PDB file of C-alpha atoms in Angstrom:
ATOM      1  CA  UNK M   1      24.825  -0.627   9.057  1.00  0.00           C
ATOM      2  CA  UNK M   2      23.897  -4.331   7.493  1.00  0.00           C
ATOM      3  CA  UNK M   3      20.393  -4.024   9.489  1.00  0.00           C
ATOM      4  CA  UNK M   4      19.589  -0.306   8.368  1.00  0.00           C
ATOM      5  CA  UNK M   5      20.341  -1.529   4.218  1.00  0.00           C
ATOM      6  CA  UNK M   6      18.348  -4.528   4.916  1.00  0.00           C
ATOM      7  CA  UNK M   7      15.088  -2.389   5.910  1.00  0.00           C
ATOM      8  CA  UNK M   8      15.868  -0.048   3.805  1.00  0.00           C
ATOM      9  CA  UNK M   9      15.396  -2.482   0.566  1.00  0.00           C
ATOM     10  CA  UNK M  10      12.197  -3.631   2.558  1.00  0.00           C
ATOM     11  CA  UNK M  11      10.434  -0.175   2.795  1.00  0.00           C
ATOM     12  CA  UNK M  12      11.428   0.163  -1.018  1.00  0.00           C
ATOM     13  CA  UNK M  13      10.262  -3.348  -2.189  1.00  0.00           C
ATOM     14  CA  UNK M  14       7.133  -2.144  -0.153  1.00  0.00           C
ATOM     15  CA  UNK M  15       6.981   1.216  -1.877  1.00  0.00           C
ATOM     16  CA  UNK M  16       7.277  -0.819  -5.390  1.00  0.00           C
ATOM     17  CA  UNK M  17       4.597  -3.168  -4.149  1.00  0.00           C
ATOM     18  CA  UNK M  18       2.525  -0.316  -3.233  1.00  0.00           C
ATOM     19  CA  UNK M  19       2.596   1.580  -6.224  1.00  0.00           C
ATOM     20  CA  UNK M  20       2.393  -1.545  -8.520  1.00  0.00           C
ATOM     21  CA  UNK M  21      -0.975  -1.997  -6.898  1.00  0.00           C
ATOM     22  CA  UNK M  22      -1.956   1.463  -6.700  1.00  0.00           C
ATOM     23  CA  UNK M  23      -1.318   1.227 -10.423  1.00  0.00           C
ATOM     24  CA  UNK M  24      -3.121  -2.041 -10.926  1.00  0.00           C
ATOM     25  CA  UNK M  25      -6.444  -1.007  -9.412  1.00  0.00           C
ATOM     26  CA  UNK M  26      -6.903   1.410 -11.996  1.00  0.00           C
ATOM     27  CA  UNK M  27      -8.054  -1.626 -14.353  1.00  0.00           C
ATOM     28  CA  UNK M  28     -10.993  -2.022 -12.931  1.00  0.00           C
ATOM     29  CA  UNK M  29     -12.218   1.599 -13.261  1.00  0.00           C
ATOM     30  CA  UNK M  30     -11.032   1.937 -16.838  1.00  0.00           C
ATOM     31  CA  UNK M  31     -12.744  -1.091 -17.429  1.00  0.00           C
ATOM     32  CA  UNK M  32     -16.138  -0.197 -15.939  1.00  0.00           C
ATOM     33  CA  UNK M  33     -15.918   3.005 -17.351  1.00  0.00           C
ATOM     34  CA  UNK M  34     -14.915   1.630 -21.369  1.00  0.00           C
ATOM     35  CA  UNK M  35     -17.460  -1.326 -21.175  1.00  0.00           C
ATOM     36  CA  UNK M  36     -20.068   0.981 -19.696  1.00  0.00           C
ATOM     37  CA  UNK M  37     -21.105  -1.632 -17.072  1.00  0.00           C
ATOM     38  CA  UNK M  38     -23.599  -0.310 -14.204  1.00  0.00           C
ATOM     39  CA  UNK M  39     -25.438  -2.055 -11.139  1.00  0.00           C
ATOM     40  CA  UNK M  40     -26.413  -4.290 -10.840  1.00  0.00           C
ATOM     41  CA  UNK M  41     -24.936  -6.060 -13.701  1.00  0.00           C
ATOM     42  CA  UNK M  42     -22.784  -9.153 -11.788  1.00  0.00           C
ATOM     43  CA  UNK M  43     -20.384  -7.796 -14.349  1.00  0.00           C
ATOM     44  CA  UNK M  44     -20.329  -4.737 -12.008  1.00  0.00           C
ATOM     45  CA  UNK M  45     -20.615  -6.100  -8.876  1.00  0.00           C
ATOM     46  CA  UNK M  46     -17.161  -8.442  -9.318  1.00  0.00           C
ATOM     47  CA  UNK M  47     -15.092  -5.226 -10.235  1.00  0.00           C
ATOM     48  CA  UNK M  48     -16.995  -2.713  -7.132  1.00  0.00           C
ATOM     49  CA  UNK M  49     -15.609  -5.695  -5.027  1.00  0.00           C
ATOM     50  CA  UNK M  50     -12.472  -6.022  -6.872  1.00  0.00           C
ATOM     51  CA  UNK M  51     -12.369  -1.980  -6.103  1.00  0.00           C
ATOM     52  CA  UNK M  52     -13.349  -2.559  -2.221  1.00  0.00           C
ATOM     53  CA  UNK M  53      -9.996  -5.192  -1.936  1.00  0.00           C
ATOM     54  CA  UNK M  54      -7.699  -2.759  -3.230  1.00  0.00           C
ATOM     55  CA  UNK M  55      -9.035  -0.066  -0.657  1.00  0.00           C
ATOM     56  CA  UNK M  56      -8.857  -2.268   1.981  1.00  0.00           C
ATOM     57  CA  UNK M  57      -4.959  -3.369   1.142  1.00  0.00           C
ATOM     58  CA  UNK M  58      -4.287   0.324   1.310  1.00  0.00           C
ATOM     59  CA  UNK M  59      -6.295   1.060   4.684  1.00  0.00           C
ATOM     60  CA  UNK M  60      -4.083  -1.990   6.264  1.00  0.00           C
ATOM     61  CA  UNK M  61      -1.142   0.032   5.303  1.00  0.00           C
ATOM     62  CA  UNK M  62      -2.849   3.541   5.634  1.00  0.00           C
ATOM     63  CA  UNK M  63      -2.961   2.468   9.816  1.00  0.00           C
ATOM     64  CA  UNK M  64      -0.098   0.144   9.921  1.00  0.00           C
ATOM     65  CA  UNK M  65       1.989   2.775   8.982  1.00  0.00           C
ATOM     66  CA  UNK M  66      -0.444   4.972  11.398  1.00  0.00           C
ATOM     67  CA  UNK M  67       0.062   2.395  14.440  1.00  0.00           C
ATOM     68  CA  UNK M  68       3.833   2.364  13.608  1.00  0.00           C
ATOM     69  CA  UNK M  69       4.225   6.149  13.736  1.00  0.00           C
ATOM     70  CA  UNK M  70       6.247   7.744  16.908  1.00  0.00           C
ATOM     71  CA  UNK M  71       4.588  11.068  15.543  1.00  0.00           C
ATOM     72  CA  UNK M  72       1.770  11.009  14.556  1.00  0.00           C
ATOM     73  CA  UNK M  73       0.729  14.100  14.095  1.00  0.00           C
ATOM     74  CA  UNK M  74       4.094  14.356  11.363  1.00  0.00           C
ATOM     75  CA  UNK M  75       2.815  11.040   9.739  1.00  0.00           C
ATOM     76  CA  UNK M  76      -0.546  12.619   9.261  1.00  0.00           C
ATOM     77  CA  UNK M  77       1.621  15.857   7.475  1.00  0.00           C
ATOM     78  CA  UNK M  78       3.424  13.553   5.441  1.00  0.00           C
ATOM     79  CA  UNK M  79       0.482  10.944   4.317  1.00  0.00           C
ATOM     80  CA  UNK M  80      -2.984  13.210   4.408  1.00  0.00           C
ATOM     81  CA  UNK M  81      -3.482  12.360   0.339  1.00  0.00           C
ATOM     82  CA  UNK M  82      -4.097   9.044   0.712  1.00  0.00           C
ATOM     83  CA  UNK M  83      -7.418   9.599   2.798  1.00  0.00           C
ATOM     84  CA  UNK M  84      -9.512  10.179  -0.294  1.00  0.00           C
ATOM     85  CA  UNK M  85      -7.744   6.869  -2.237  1.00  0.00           C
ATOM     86  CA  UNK M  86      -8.922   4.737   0.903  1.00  0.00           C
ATOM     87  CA  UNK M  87     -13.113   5.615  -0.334  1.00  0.00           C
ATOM     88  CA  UNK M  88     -13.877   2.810  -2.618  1.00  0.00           C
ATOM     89  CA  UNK M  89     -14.683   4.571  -6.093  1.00  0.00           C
ATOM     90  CA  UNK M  90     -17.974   2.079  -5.901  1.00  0.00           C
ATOM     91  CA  UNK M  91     -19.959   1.685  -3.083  1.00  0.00           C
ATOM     92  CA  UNK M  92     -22.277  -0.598  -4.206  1.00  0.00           C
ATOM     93  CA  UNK M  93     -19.042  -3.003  -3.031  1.00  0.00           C
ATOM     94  CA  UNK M  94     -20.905  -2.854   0.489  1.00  0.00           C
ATOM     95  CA  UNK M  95     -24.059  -4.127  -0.506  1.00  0.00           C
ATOM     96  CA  UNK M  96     -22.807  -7.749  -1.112  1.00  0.00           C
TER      97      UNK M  96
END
């Protein structure tokens, strides 16, 4: 019983984690979009990059979670709306 409380105060300390970030990487588009910053400003380029780290935390957990699945075809049921939030919203990220 101790081991099953134990991970389950990990998967919500993740979940908290997870949505603090999910939460977080909204800054940089609010802040593109109210300062009115374009490419190839450098201005730009730091926050398409800062954009393209955020994807790329939730991808690791996107196929973590994927890897860690005994069905997979339930964990794609159960997770399919975060395929769109692992496109970066600027994909001029890529051409650093």
């Amino acid at each position: 019983m101790e081991r099953t409380d134990a991970v389950s105060r990990r998967q919500v300390l993740k979940d908290l984690v997870m949505a603090a970030l999910a939460v977080l990487s909204l800054g940089p588009i609010l802040w593109v979009e109210l300062e009115g910053v374009h490419w190839p400003d450098p201005r730009f380029k730091w926050v398409a990059t800062i954009d393209l780290g955020f994807v790329l935390i939730f991808l690791a957990d996107f196929l973590v979670g994927f890897a860690r699945a005994q069905d997979r075809g339930d964990f794609w049921r159960r997770r399919w709306y975060e395929v769109p939030a692992l496109l970066p919203l600027f994909p001029e990220a890529f051409s650093w």
